[in-house]
Amino acid sequence: MAQLGGQGQQILILPEGTDRFMGRDAQRLNILAGKILAETIRTTLGPKGMDKMLVDSLGDIVVTNDGVTILREMDIAHPAAKMLVEVAKTQEDEVGDGTTTAVIIAGELLKKAEDLLEMDIHPTIIAMGYRTAAMKAQELLEGISLEASDKDTLMKVAMTAMTGKGSEKAKESLAQLVVEAVMQVEEDGEIDKDNINIQRIQGATADESKIVNGIVVDKSRADNAMPKKIENAKIALLKYPIEVKDLETDAKIKLTDPSQMQAFLDNEEQMIKDMVQKIIDSGANVLFCQKGIDDLALHHLSRAGILAVKRAKKSDMTRLEKATGAQLVTNIEDLTAEDLGEAGQVYEKKIFDDVLIFVEECKDPKAISIILRGSTRHVAEEIERALEDAIGVVAATLEDKKVVIGGGAPEIELSKGLRNFADSISGREQLAVAAFAEALEIVPKTLAENAGLDSIDALVDLRSAHETSVYMGLDVFLGEVTDMKESGVVEPQRVKKQAIQSAAEAAEMILRIDDMIAASGAFEGGSDDMDMGGMGGMPGGMPPMM
Ligand code: ADP
Ligand code: MG
């Protein structure tokens, strides 16, 4: 599966030279692939989960505990395994957390399905049972959710998402930054995560991270003669080149005598000067230009005391609009004072190895930056992933205003509810619903295993504790079953909702496949050129499947 060093370590699932599998063989192989994948990331679940070190063919490494990152970096070719990768990606897009949970539930659903297939239960019946169970699970989930989106809850949600990740040590201060950031960019009850920009800078510890009441742009001044700092900034955002097109490549002009050449150059100079004058006239003292700026223009801008940045990124321009209230202007002729944005100060500052432009003290900015510090690149990157998870869960909580209590509590409660529900169903579908109920227990079971606890004891304790309270879960730090509401382990409802739904859908889809045919030619050459995201098909001749 994961190919270390780009060679030789694939797990061979299908024999070489085979190009078709039907019926049970196809199912068995697909289930196996899904199970292996889930098993691989299972050890990372929960605060006591382990990390994975991923090594690519160039020897670059990523050390992470983040399910979707592991799956993204792994070299996966098996079609069924890829469907589980899709589950993780959907989870990441929809919620930003719960990726490991989603995949291990899917893996467990497949495992239980295998047992049912052994009992000669038709895959269609299993798929139907799973669908019924998933729907019932959503209904049960509503019943155990709490309505909350206050600051205290948001803090708990953020901290739960960061527990056990690289950010552990600075968890509280980082959670504070995340909550503040998400609340700041909220607009009409919705949060666009793109409006929170994380600027990762190594060379200090995570608790030295801070929020900028505005935007940090990873650029320096376009010219050293420009002011380093502007107070009461009036900011122009321009998507228009302040240069005259390069004549050598773009046009041919026929000059018949030297005076024409001079006239031409004068004209060019004048055009540049006019453009700069447009900017000065607008009243701007800061300029972010998405395109290039001519040297001569830089000179004039410097003389006018304007701090300018050239070739700014599109995403930064969008955030600058949101933060400063400026209007992006696409034709310099249209630039007026109305288009300018405002910030208390704009300045250039060097932190560690990076020179950055700070656009700070914005009035009610709807886009902001977080300066994230980490001692080394790998540390900073892993903290960034944890921070992104935290942003995801805080945003989901603020949008939905619904949370559940974690630590395996919801899974046990849903499992219990589904078991009761199964009894009301007649026929063989009942067995599939019961299998679904059992499959959900993989979450607390794994939390226990990863914490070095006996998983059977833990499940038994949890089940009996749920006779009295729905919030009883496994506190992996105490190593015992306790009220997780008291422990402050809180997650957005959306994490569980999405995890259960996409896990069930993927399992169902995999179960319905009874024929795998190597598609002609298109996948010759195996996995290397295959985009992980696409479902693709099977490698020609179907040799190594993972
Ligand atoms: P995922 O990628 O699914 O989010 P995580 O590694 O973040 O995986 O683990 C999430 C699980 O850990 C959730 O079930 C959550 O309830 C649980 N969890 C978080 N904090 C605690 C805790 N202190 N004790 C027990 N379980 C916890
Ligand atoms: Mg998580």
Coordinates of C-alpha atoms and ligand atoms in Angstrom, one line a residue:
M1 CA 0.0 0.0 0.0
A2 CA 2.1 2.9 1.1
Q3 CA 5.1 2.7 -1.1
L4 CA 8.2 3.6 0.7
G5 CA 11.0 4.6 -1.5
G6 CA 8.7 4.3 -4.4
Q7 CA 9.4 0.6 -5.0
G8 CA 8.7 -2.9 -4.1
Q9 CA 6.7 -2.6 -0.9
Q10 CA 3.2 -2.9 -2.3
I11 CA 0.8 -5.5 -0.9
L12 CA -0.2 -7.8 -3.6
I13 CA -3.8 -8.5 -3.5
L14 CA -4.6 -9.7 -6.9
P15 CA -2.5 -12.2 -8.7
E16 CA -0.6 -11.0 -11.7
G17 CA -2.3 -11.3 -15.1
T18 CA -5.8 -11.5 -13.8
D19 CA -8.3 -9.0 -15.4
R20 CA -11.6 -9.9 -14.0
F21 CA -13.1 -10.9 -10.7
M22 CA -16.7 -11.7 -10.1
G23 CA -19.2 -12.3 -7.3
R24 CA -17.7 -13.3 -4.0
D25 CA -14.2 -12.9 -5.2
A26 CA -14.7 -9.3 -6.1
Q27 CA -16.4 -8.6 -2.8
R28 CA -13.8 -10.4 -0.7
L29 CA -11.0 -8.5 -2.4
N30 CA -12.7 -5.1 -2.0
I31 CA -13.5 -5.7 1.6
L32 CA -10.0 -6.8 2.3
A33 CA -8.6 -3.7 0.7
G34 CA -10.9 -1.5 2.7
K35 CA -10.1 -3.3 5.9
I36 CA -6.4 -3.0 5.5
L37 CA -6.7 0.7 4.9
A38 CA -8.8 1.2 8.0
E39 CA -6.5 -0.9 10.0
T40 CA -3.6 1.2 8.9
I41 CA -4.9 4.4 10.3
R42 CA -6.7 2.9 13.3
T43 CA -3.7 3.3 15.6
T44 CA -3.8 7.1 15.2
L45 CA -7.3 7.6 16.7
G46 CA -7.8 9.6 19.8
P47 CA -5.6 11.6 22.1
K48 CA -3.4 8.6 22.7
G49 CA -3.2 7.7 19.1
M50 CA 0.2 7.2 17.5
D51 CA 1.7 9.2 14.7
K52 CA 2.7 8.0 11.3
M53 CA 5.9 8.9 9.5
L54 CA 5.3 9.0 5.8
V55 CA 8.3 8.9 3.5
D56 CA 8.1 9.7 -0.2
S57 CA 10.3 8.5 -3.0
L58 CA 12.5 11.6 -2.6
G59 CA 13.0 10.9 1.1
D60 CA 10.8 13.8 2.2
I61 CA 9.0 13.1 5.4
V62 CA 5.7 14.0 7.0
V63 CA 5.0 13.1 10.6
T64 CA 1.3 13.2 11.3
N65 CA -1.6 11.9 13.3
D66 CA -4.1 13.3 10.9
G67 CA -6.2 10.7 9.1
V68 CA -6.8 12.5 5.8
T69 CA -3.1 13.5 5.6
I70 CA -2.0 10.0 5.9
L71 CA -4.4 8.8 3.3
R72 CA -3.5 11.6 1.0
E73 CA 0.2 10.9 1.2
M74 CA -0.2 7.2 0.8
D75 CA 0.2 5.7 -2.6
I76 CA -3.1 3.9 -3.0
A77 CA -4.2 2.2 -6.1
H78 CA -6.9 -0.2 -5.1
P79 CA -10.3 1.0 -6.2
A80 CA -12.2 0.0 -3.0
A81 CA -9.5 1.5 -0.8
K82 CA -9.8 4.7 -2.8
M83 CA -13.4 4.9 -2.0
L84 CA -12.5 5.0 1.7
V85 CA -10.0 7.7 0.9
E86 CA -12.9 9.6 -0.6
V87 CA -14.8 9.2 2.7
A88 CA -11.9 10.9 4.5
K89 CA -11.8 13.7 2.0
T90 CA -15.5 14.3 2.2
Q91 CA -15.2 14.4 5.9
E92 CA -12.3 16.9 5.7
D93 CA -14.2 19.1 3.3
E94 CA -17.5 19.1 5.2
V95 CA -16.2 19.3 8.7
G96 CA -12.5 19.4 8.8
D97 CA -12.2 16.8 11.5
G98 CA -13.3 13.2 12.2
T99 CA -11.5 11.7 9.2
T100 CA -10.0 8.8 11.1
T101 CA -13.4 8.1 12.7
A102 CA -15.1 8.0 9.4
V103 CA -12.7 5.6 7.8
I104 CA -12.5 3.2 10.6
I105 CA -16.3 3.0 10.9
A106 CA -16.4 2.3 7.1
G107 CA -13.7 -0.4 7.6
E108 CA -15.6 -2.0 10.4
L109 CA -18.9 -2.0 8.4
L110 CA -17.0 -3.9 5.7
K111 CA -15.6 -6.4 8.2
K112 CA -19.1 -7.1 9.7
A113 CA -20.5 -7.4 6.1
E114 CA -18.0 -10.1 5.5
D115 CA -19.3 -12.1 8.4
L116 CA -22.8 -11.7 7.0
L117 CA -21.7 -12.8 3.5
E118 CA -20.3 -15.9 5.1
M119 CA -23.7 -16.6 6.5
D120 CA -25.0 -16.4 2.9
I121 CA -26.9 -13.2 3.3
H122 CA -27.2 -11.4 0.1
P123 CA -25.1 -8.2 -0.3
T124 CA -28.2 -6.3 -1.4
I125 CA -29.9 -7.2 1.9
I126 CA -26.8 -6.1 3.8
A127 CA -26.6 -2.8 1.9
M128 CA -30.3 -2.1 2.6
G129 CA -29.9 -2.9 6.3
Y130 CA -26.9 -0.6 6.5
R131 CA -28.9 2.2 4.9
T132 CA -31.8 1.7 7.2
A133 CA -29.4 1.7 10.2
A134 CA -27.6 4.8 9.1
M135 CA -30.8 6.7 8.8
K136 CA -31.9 5.6 12.2
A137 CA -28.5 6.5 13.6
Q138 CA -29.0 10.1 12.4
E139 CA -32.3 10.2 14.2
L140 CA -30.8 8.9 17.4
L141 CA -27.9 11.3 17.1
E142 CA -30.4 14.2 17.1
G143 CA -31.7 12.9 20.4
I144 CA -28.4 12.9 22.2
S145 CA -27.1 16.2 20.8
L146 CA -27.0 19.4 22.9
E147 CA -27.8 22.8 21.7
A148 CA -24.8 25.1 22.3
S149 CA -22.6 27.6 20.6
D150 CA -21.4 29.8 23.5
K151 CA -17.8 30.7 23.8
D152 CA -17.2 28.2 26.5
T153 CA -18.5 25.4 24.3
L154 CA -16.5 26.6 21.4
M155 CA -13.3 26.5 23.5
K156 CA -14.1 22.9 24.6
V157 CA -14.7 21.9 21.0
A158 CA -11.5 23.4 19.8
M159 CA -9.5 21.8 22.6
T160 CA -11.0 18.4 22.0
A161 CA -10.0 18.5 18.4
M162 CA -6.4 19.5 19.3
T163 CA -6.0 17.0 22.2
G164 CA -3.1 14.6 21.5
K165 CA -2.0 16.4 18.4
G166 CA 1.3 18.3 17.9
S167 CA -0.4 21.3 19.4
E168 CA -1.0 19.7 22.8
K169 CA 1.3 21.9 24.8
A170 CA -0.1 25.2 23.6
K171 CA -3.7 23.8 23.3
E172 CA -5.4 26.3 25.4
S173 CA -3.8 29.4 23.9
L174 CA -4.3 28.1 20.4
A175 CA -7.9 27.2 21.1
Q176 CA -8.4 30.8 22.1
L177 CA -6.9 32.1 18.9
V178 CA -9.1 29.7 16.9
V179 CA -12.3 30.7 18.6
E180 CA -11.5 34.4 18.3
A181 CA -10.6 34.0 14.7
V182 CA -13.7 32.0 13.7
M183 CA -16.1 34.3 15.6
Q184 CA -14.5 37.3 13.9
V185 CA -14.9 36.1 10.3
E186 CA -18.5 34.8 10.9
E187 CA -20.9 36.5 8.5
D188 CA -24.7 35.9 8.7
G189 CA -24.2 32.7 10.6
E190 CA -21.7 31.3 8.1
I191 CA -18.0 30.8 8.1
D192 CA -15.8 30.6 5.1
K193 CA -12.6 29.0 6.3
D194 CA -10.7 30.6 3.5
N195 CA -11.0 33.8 5.4
I196 CA -8.7 32.6 8.1
N197 CA -5.2 32.5 6.8
I198 CA -2.6 30.6 8.8
Q199 CA 0.9 32.0 8.3
R200 CA 3.3 29.4 9.5
I201 CA 6.7 30.6 10.8
Q202 CA 9.2 28.4 12.5
G203 CA 11.7 29.4 15.1
A204 CA 9.5 29.9 18.2
T205 CA 7.1 27.8 20.2
A206 CA 3.5 27.4 19.5
D207 CA 2.3 29.4 22.4
E208 CA 4.0 32.5 20.9
S209 CA 1.5 32.2 18.0
K210 CA -0.9 35.1 17.7
I211 CA -3.8 36.5 15.9
V212 CA -3.5 39.5 13.6
N213 CA -6.4 41.8 13.5
G214 CA -6.1 41.9 9.8
I215 CA -4.0 40.1 7.2
V216 CA -0.4 39.1 6.9
V217 CA 0.9 38.9 3.4
D218 CA 3.9 36.7 2.7
K219 CA 5.7 39.4 0.6
S220 CA 8.0 42.3 1.1
R221 CA 7.9 45.9 -0.2
A222 CA 8.4 46.1 -3.9
D223 CA 11.2 48.6 -3.4
N224 CA 13.6 49.3 -0.5
A225 CA 13.1 53.0 -0.9
M226 CA 9.5 52.7 0.0
P227 CA 8.4 53.5 3.6
K228 CA 8.5 50.5 6.0
K229 CA 5.5 51.6 7.9
I230 CA 2.3 53.5 7.1
E231 CA -0.1 54.7 9.7
N232 CA -3.8 55.3 8.9
A233 CA -3.3 53.3 5.7
K234 CA -5.5 53.9 2.7
I235 CA -5.2 50.7 0.7
A236 CA -5.6 50.3 -3.1
L237 CA -6.0 46.8 -4.5
L238 CA -5.2 46.6 -8.1
K239 CA -5.4 43.8 -10.6
Y240 CA -3.7 45.7 -13.4
P241 CA -0.1 45.8 -14.4
I242 CA 1.7 49.1 -13.8
E243 CA 4.0 48.6 -16.7
V244 CA 4.1 49.1 -20.4
K245 CA 4.0 45.8 -22.2
D246 CA 7.5 44.4 -23.0
L247 CA 8.1 45.4 -26.6
E248 CA 10.7 42.9 -27.4
T249 CA 8.3 40.1 -27.1
D250 CA 4.9 41.6 -27.7
A251 CA 5.1 44.0 -30.6
K252 CA 7.2 45.2 -33.4
I253 CA 7.5 48.8 -34.2
K254 CA 9.3 50.3 -37.1
L255 CA 11.4 53.2 -36.2
T256 CA 12.9 55.2 -39.1
D257 CA 15.0 57.7 -37.2
P258 CA 16.5 58.1 -33.6
S259 CA 14.1 60.9 -32.7
Q260 CA 11.2 58.5 -33.1
M261 CA 12.9 56.2 -30.6
Q262 CA 13.2 58.9 -28.1
A263 CA 9.6 60.0 -28.6
F264 CA 8.5 56.4 -28.1
L265 CA 10.5 56.1 -24.9
D266 CA 9.2 59.4 -23.6
N267 CA 5.7 58.2 -24.3
E268 CA 6.2 55.0 -22.4
E269 CA 7.6 57.0 -19.4
Q270 CA 4.6 59.3 -19.6
M271 CA 2.2 56.4 -19.5
I272 CA 3.9 54.9 -16.4
K273 CA 3.9 58.3 -14.8
D274 CA 0.2 58.8 -15.5
M275 CA -0.6 55.4 -14.0
V276 CA 1.2 56.3 -10.8
Q277 CA -0.5 59.6 -10.7
K278 CA -3.8 57.8 -10.8
I279 CA -2.9 56.0 -7.7
I280 CA -1.6 59.1 -5.9
D281 CA -4.8 61.0 -6.9
S282 CA -7.0 58.3 -5.4
G283 CA -5.4 59.1 -2.0
A284 CA -3.9 55.7 -1.5
N285 CA -0.7 55.3 0.6
V286 CA -0.5 51.5 0.3
L287 CA -0.9 49.5 -2.9
F288 CA -1.2 45.8 -3.4
C289 CA -0.9 44.9 -7.1
Q290 CA -1.7 41.5 -8.3
K291 CA 0.4 42.1 -11.4
G292 CA 3.9 43.4 -12.0
I293 CA 5.1 46.9 -11.4
D294 CA 7.7 48.5 -13.6
D295 CA 10.9 49.8 -12.1
L296 CA 10.2 53.3 -13.1
A297 CA 6.8 53.1 -11.5
L298 CA 8.4 51.8 -8.3
H299 CA 10.6 54.8 -8.3
H300 CA 7.7 57.2 -8.6
L301 CA 5.7 55.3 -6.0
S302 CA 8.6 55.5 -3.6
R303 CA 8.9 59.2 -4.1
A304 CA 5.2 59.6 -3.4
G305 CA 5.7 57.7 -0.1
I306 CA 3.6 54.8 -1.1
L307 CA 4.2 51.3 0.2
A308 CA 3.6 49.0 -2.7
V309 CA 3.6 45.2 -3.0
K310 CA 3.8 43.6 -6.4
R311 CA 2.5 40.2 -7.7
A312 CA 0.4 39.6 -4.6
K313 CA -1.5 36.3 -4.6
K314 CA -5.1 36.2 -5.7
S315 CA -6.1 34.6 -2.3
D316 CA -4.4 37.4 -0.4
M317 CA -6.2 40.0 -2.5
T318 CA -9.5 38.4 -1.7
R319 CA -8.7 38.4 2.0
L320 CA -7.4 42.0 1.9
E321 CA -10.8 43.0 0.4
K322 CA -12.6 41.3 3.3
A323 CA -10.2 42.7 5.9
T324 CA -9.9 46.3 4.8
G325 CA -13.1 46.9 2.9
A326 CA -11.2 47.8 -0.2
Q327 CA -12.6 47.1 -3.7
L328 CA -10.4 45.2 -6.1
V329 CA -10.0 47.4 -9.2
T330 CA -9.3 45.7 -12.5
N331 CA -8.6 48.8 -14.6
I332 CA -6.4 51.5 -13.2
E333 CA -8.5 54.1 -15.0
D334 CA -11.4 53.3 -12.6
L335 CA -9.5 53.7 -9.4
T336 CA -11.1 56.3 -7.1
A337 CA -11.0 57.1 -3.3
E338 CA -14.1 55.0 -2.9
D339 CA -12.3 51.8 -3.8
L340 CA -9.7 52.2 -1.0
G341 CA -9.7 50.1 2.1
E342 CA -8.5 51.1 5.6
A343 CA -6.1 49.8 8.2
G344 CA -4.7 51.4 11.3
Q345 CA -1.2 50.4 10.2
V346 CA 0.6 48.6 7.4
Y347 CA 4.2 47.6 8.0
E348 CA 6.9 45.3 6.9
K349 CA 8.5 43.1 9.5
K350 CA 11.0 40.3 9.5
I351 CA 10.2 37.3 11.6
F352 CA 12.7 34.5 11.7
D353 CA 13.5 33.9 8.0
D354 CA 10.4 35.5 6.6
V355 CA 9.8 39.1 5.6
L356 CA 6.1 39.8 5.8
I357 CA 3.7 42.7 5.3
F358 CA 1.3 43.2 8.1
V359 CA -2.0 44.9 7.5
E360 CA -3.2 45.5 11.0
E361 CA -5.8 47.3 13.1
C362 CA -8.5 46.7 10.6
K363 CA -12.0 47.7 11.6
D364 CA -14.2 44.6 12.0
P365 CA -12.2 42.6 9.5
K366 CA -14.0 39.7 7.9
A367 CA -10.8 37.9 7.0
I368 CA -7.8 37.6 9.4
S369 CA -4.5 35.9 9.8
I370 CA -3.1 33.7 12.5
I371 CA 0.7 33.7 12.9
L372 CA 1.5 30.2 13.8
R373 CA 4.9 29.5 15.4
G374 CA 6.6 26.1 15.7
S375 CA 10.1 25.2 16.6
T376 CA 10.8 23.3 13.4
R377 CA 9.1 22.9 10.0
H378 CA 7.7 19.4 10.8
V379 CA 6.4 20.6 14.2
A380 CA 4.8 23.7 12.7
E381 CA 3.2 21.7 9.9
E382 CA 1.6 19.2 12.3
I383 CA 0.4 22.0 14.5
E384 CA -1.1 23.7 11.5
R385 CA -3.1 20.5 10.7
A386 CA -4.4 20.5 14.3
L387 CA -5.3 24.1 14.0
E388 CA -7.2 23.5 10.8
D389 CA -9.1 20.7 12.5
A390 CA -9.9 23.1 15.3
I391 CA -11.1 25.8 12.9
G392 CA -13.3 23.3 11.2
V393 CA -15.0 22.1 14.4
V394 CA -15.4 25.6 15.8
A395 CA -16.9 26.7 12.6
A396 CA -19.3 23.7 12.4
T397 CA -20.4 24.3 16.0
L398 CA -21.0 28.0 15.4
E399 CA -23.0 27.3 12.2
D400 CA -25.1 24.3 13.4
K401 CA -25.2 25.2 17.1
K402 CA -25.3 21.5 18.0
V403 CA -22.7 19.4 19.8
V404 CA -22.3 15.9 21.1
I405 CA -20.2 14.6 23.9
G406 CA -17.2 12.6 22.8
G407 CA -14.9 9.9 24.1
G408 CA -16.9 7.1 22.5
A409 CA -20.1 8.1 24.3
P410 CA -22.2 8.8 21.2
E411 CA -21.1 5.6 19.4
I412 CA -22.1 3.5 22.4
E413 CA -25.4 5.2 22.7
L414 CA -26.2 4.9 19.0
S415 CA -25.1 1.3 19.1
K416 CA -27.5 0.6 22.0
G417 CA -30.3 2.4 20.2
L418 CA -29.7 0.6 17.0
R419 CA -29.7 -2.8 18.7
N420 CA -33.1 -2.1 20.1
F421 CA -34.2 -0.8 16.7
A422 CA -33.0 -4.0 15.0
D423 CA -35.3 -6.1 17.1
S424 CA -38.2 -4.3 15.5
I425 CA -37.1 -5.3 12.0
S426 CA -38.1 -8.5 10.5
G427 CA -36.2 -10.7 8.2
R428 CA -32.5 -10.9 7.5
E429 CA -32.1 -7.1 7.3
Q430 CA -32.3 -7.2 11.1
L431 CA -28.9 -8.9 11.1
A432 CA -27.4 -6.1 9.0
V433 CA -28.8 -3.4 11.3
A434 CA -27.4 -5.3 14.3
A435 CA -24.1 -5.5 12.6
F436 CA -24.1 -1.8 12.0
A437 CA -24.8 -1.3 15.7
E438 CA -21.8 -3.4 16.6
A439 CA -19.6 -1.7 14.0
L440 CA -20.0 1.7 15.7
E441 CA -18.4 0.3 18.8
I442 CA -15.1 0.3 16.9
V443 CA -14.6 3.9 18.0
P444 CA -14.6 3.4 21.8
K445 CA -12.9 0.1 21.3
T446 CA -10.1 1.7 19.3
L447 CA -9.8 4.6 21.8
A448 CA -9.3 2.0 24.5
E449 CA -6.7 0.0 22.6
N450 CA -4.7 3.0 21.6
A451 CA -4.6 4.1 25.3
G452 CA -3.3 0.7 26.2
L453 CA -6.5 -0.4 28.0
D454 CA -8.3 -3.6 27.7
S455 CA -10.9 -3.0 25.0
I456 CA -13.3 -5.7 26.1
D457 CA -13.4 -4.4 29.7
A458 CA -13.9 -0.9 28.4
L459 CA -16.8 -1.9 26.2
V460 CA -18.5 -3.8 28.9
D461 CA -18.1 -0.9 31.3
L462 CA -19.3 1.5 28.8
R463 CA -22.4 -0.5 27.9
S464 CA -23.4 -0.8 31.5
A465 CA -22.7 2.8 32.2
H466 CA -25.1 3.7 29.4
E467 CA -27.9 2.2 31.2
T468 CA -27.9 5.3 33.4
S469 CA -26.3 8.1 31.4
V470 CA -25.8 8.9 27.7
Y471 CA -22.6 10.9 28.3
M472 CA -20.5 8.2 29.7
G473 CA -17.4 7.7 27.7
L474 CA -13.8 6.6 28.0
D475 CA -11.5 9.2 29.3
V476 CA -8.2 8.0 27.9
F477 CA -6.2 10.1 30.3
L478 CA -7.9 8.7 33.4
G479 CA -8.1 5.3 31.8
E480 CA -11.7 4.8 32.9
V481 CA -15.3 5.3 32.0
T482 CA -16.5 8.7 33.2
D483 CA -19.0 11.4 32.4
M484 CA -17.3 13.0 29.4
K485 CA -19.6 16.0 29.7
E486 CA -17.8 16.7 32.9
S487 CA -14.5 16.1 31.3
G488 CA -15.3 18.7 28.7
V489 CA -14.8 16.5 25.7
V490 CA -17.2 18.1 23.2
E491 CA -17.5 17.7 19.4
P492 CA -19.8 19.2 16.8
Q493 CA -22.7 17.1 15.9
R494 CA -21.7 17.4 12.3
V495 CA -18.5 15.4 12.8
K496 CA -20.5 12.3 13.8
K497 CA -23.3 12.9 11.4
Q498 CA -21.0 13.1 8.4
A499 CA -18.8 10.3 9.6
I500 CA -21.6 7.8 9.9
Q501 CA -23.3 8.9 6.7
S502 CA -20.3 8.7 4.5
A503 CA -19.0 5.5 6.1
A504 CA -22.3 3.8 5.5
E505 CA -22.5 5.1 1.9
A506 CA -19.0 3.9 1.0
A507 CA -19.6 0.4 2.6
E508 CA -22.8 0.1 0.8
M509 CA -21.3 1.0 -2.5
I510 CA -18.4 -1.4 -2.1
L511 CA -20.8 -4.2 -1.2
R512 CA -22.9 -3.7 -4.3
I513 CA -19.9 -4.4 -6.5
D514 CA -19.9 -7.9 -7.8
D515 CA -17.8 -7.6 -10.8
M516 CA -14.4 -5.9 -11.3
I517 CA -13.1 -5.6 -14.8
A518 CA -9.8 -4.2 -15.8
A519 CA -10.6 -1.2 -17.9
S520 CA -8.7 -1.3 -21.1
G521 CA -5.4 0.5 -21.4
A522 CA -6.3 3.6 -19.5
F523 CA -4.7 2.5 -16.3
E524 CA -1.6 0.8 -17.7
G525 CA 1.4 1.7 -15.7
G526 CA -0.3 1.3 -12.3
S527 CA -0.9 3.8 -9.7
D528 CA 1.9 6.3 -10.2
D529 CA 0.1 8.6 -12.5
M530 CA -3.3 8.1 -11.0
D531 CA -4.8 11.0 -9.1
M532 CA -5.6 9.8 -5.6
G533 CA -8.9 11.6 -5.6
G534 CA -10.4 10.1 -8.8
M535 CA -11.9 6.7 -8.5
G536 CA -10.2 5.7 -11.7
G537 CA -10.4 2.1 -12.3
M538 CA -8.2 -0.8 -12.1
P539 CA -4.6 -1.0 -13.2
G540 CA -4.2 -2.9 -16.4
G541 CA -4.1 -6.6 -15.7
M542 CA -4.8 -5.7 -12.1
P543 CA -1.6 -6.7 -10.5
P544 CA -0.8 -4.9 -7.2
M545 CA -4.0 -3.6 -5.9
M546 CA -2.8 -1.4 -3.1
Ligands
ADP1 P1 -10.4 12.0 14.0 O1 -9.5 12.1 12.8 O2 -11.5 11.0 13.7 O3 -10.9 13.3 14.5 P2 -8.8 11.9 16.4 O4 -7.5 11.3 16.5 O5 -8.9 13.4 16.4 O6 -9.5 11.3 15.1 O7 -9.7 11.3 17.5 C1 -11.1 11.7 17.7 C2 -11.7 10.9 18.9 O8 -11.0 11.1 20.1 C3 -13.1 11.3 19.1 O9 -13.9 10.1 19.2 C4 -13.1 12.0 20.4 O10 -14.3 12.0 21.1 C5 -12.0 11.3 21.1 N1 -11.4 12.1 22.2 C6 -10.9 13.4 22.2 N2 -10.5 13.7 23.4 C7 -10.7 12.6 24.2 C8 -10.4 12.3 25.6 N3 -9.9 13.3 26.4 N4 -10.7 11.1 26.1 C9 -11.3 10.2 25.2 N5 -11.5 10.4 24.0 C10 -11.2 11.6 23.5
MG2 MG -9.8 14.8 15.3

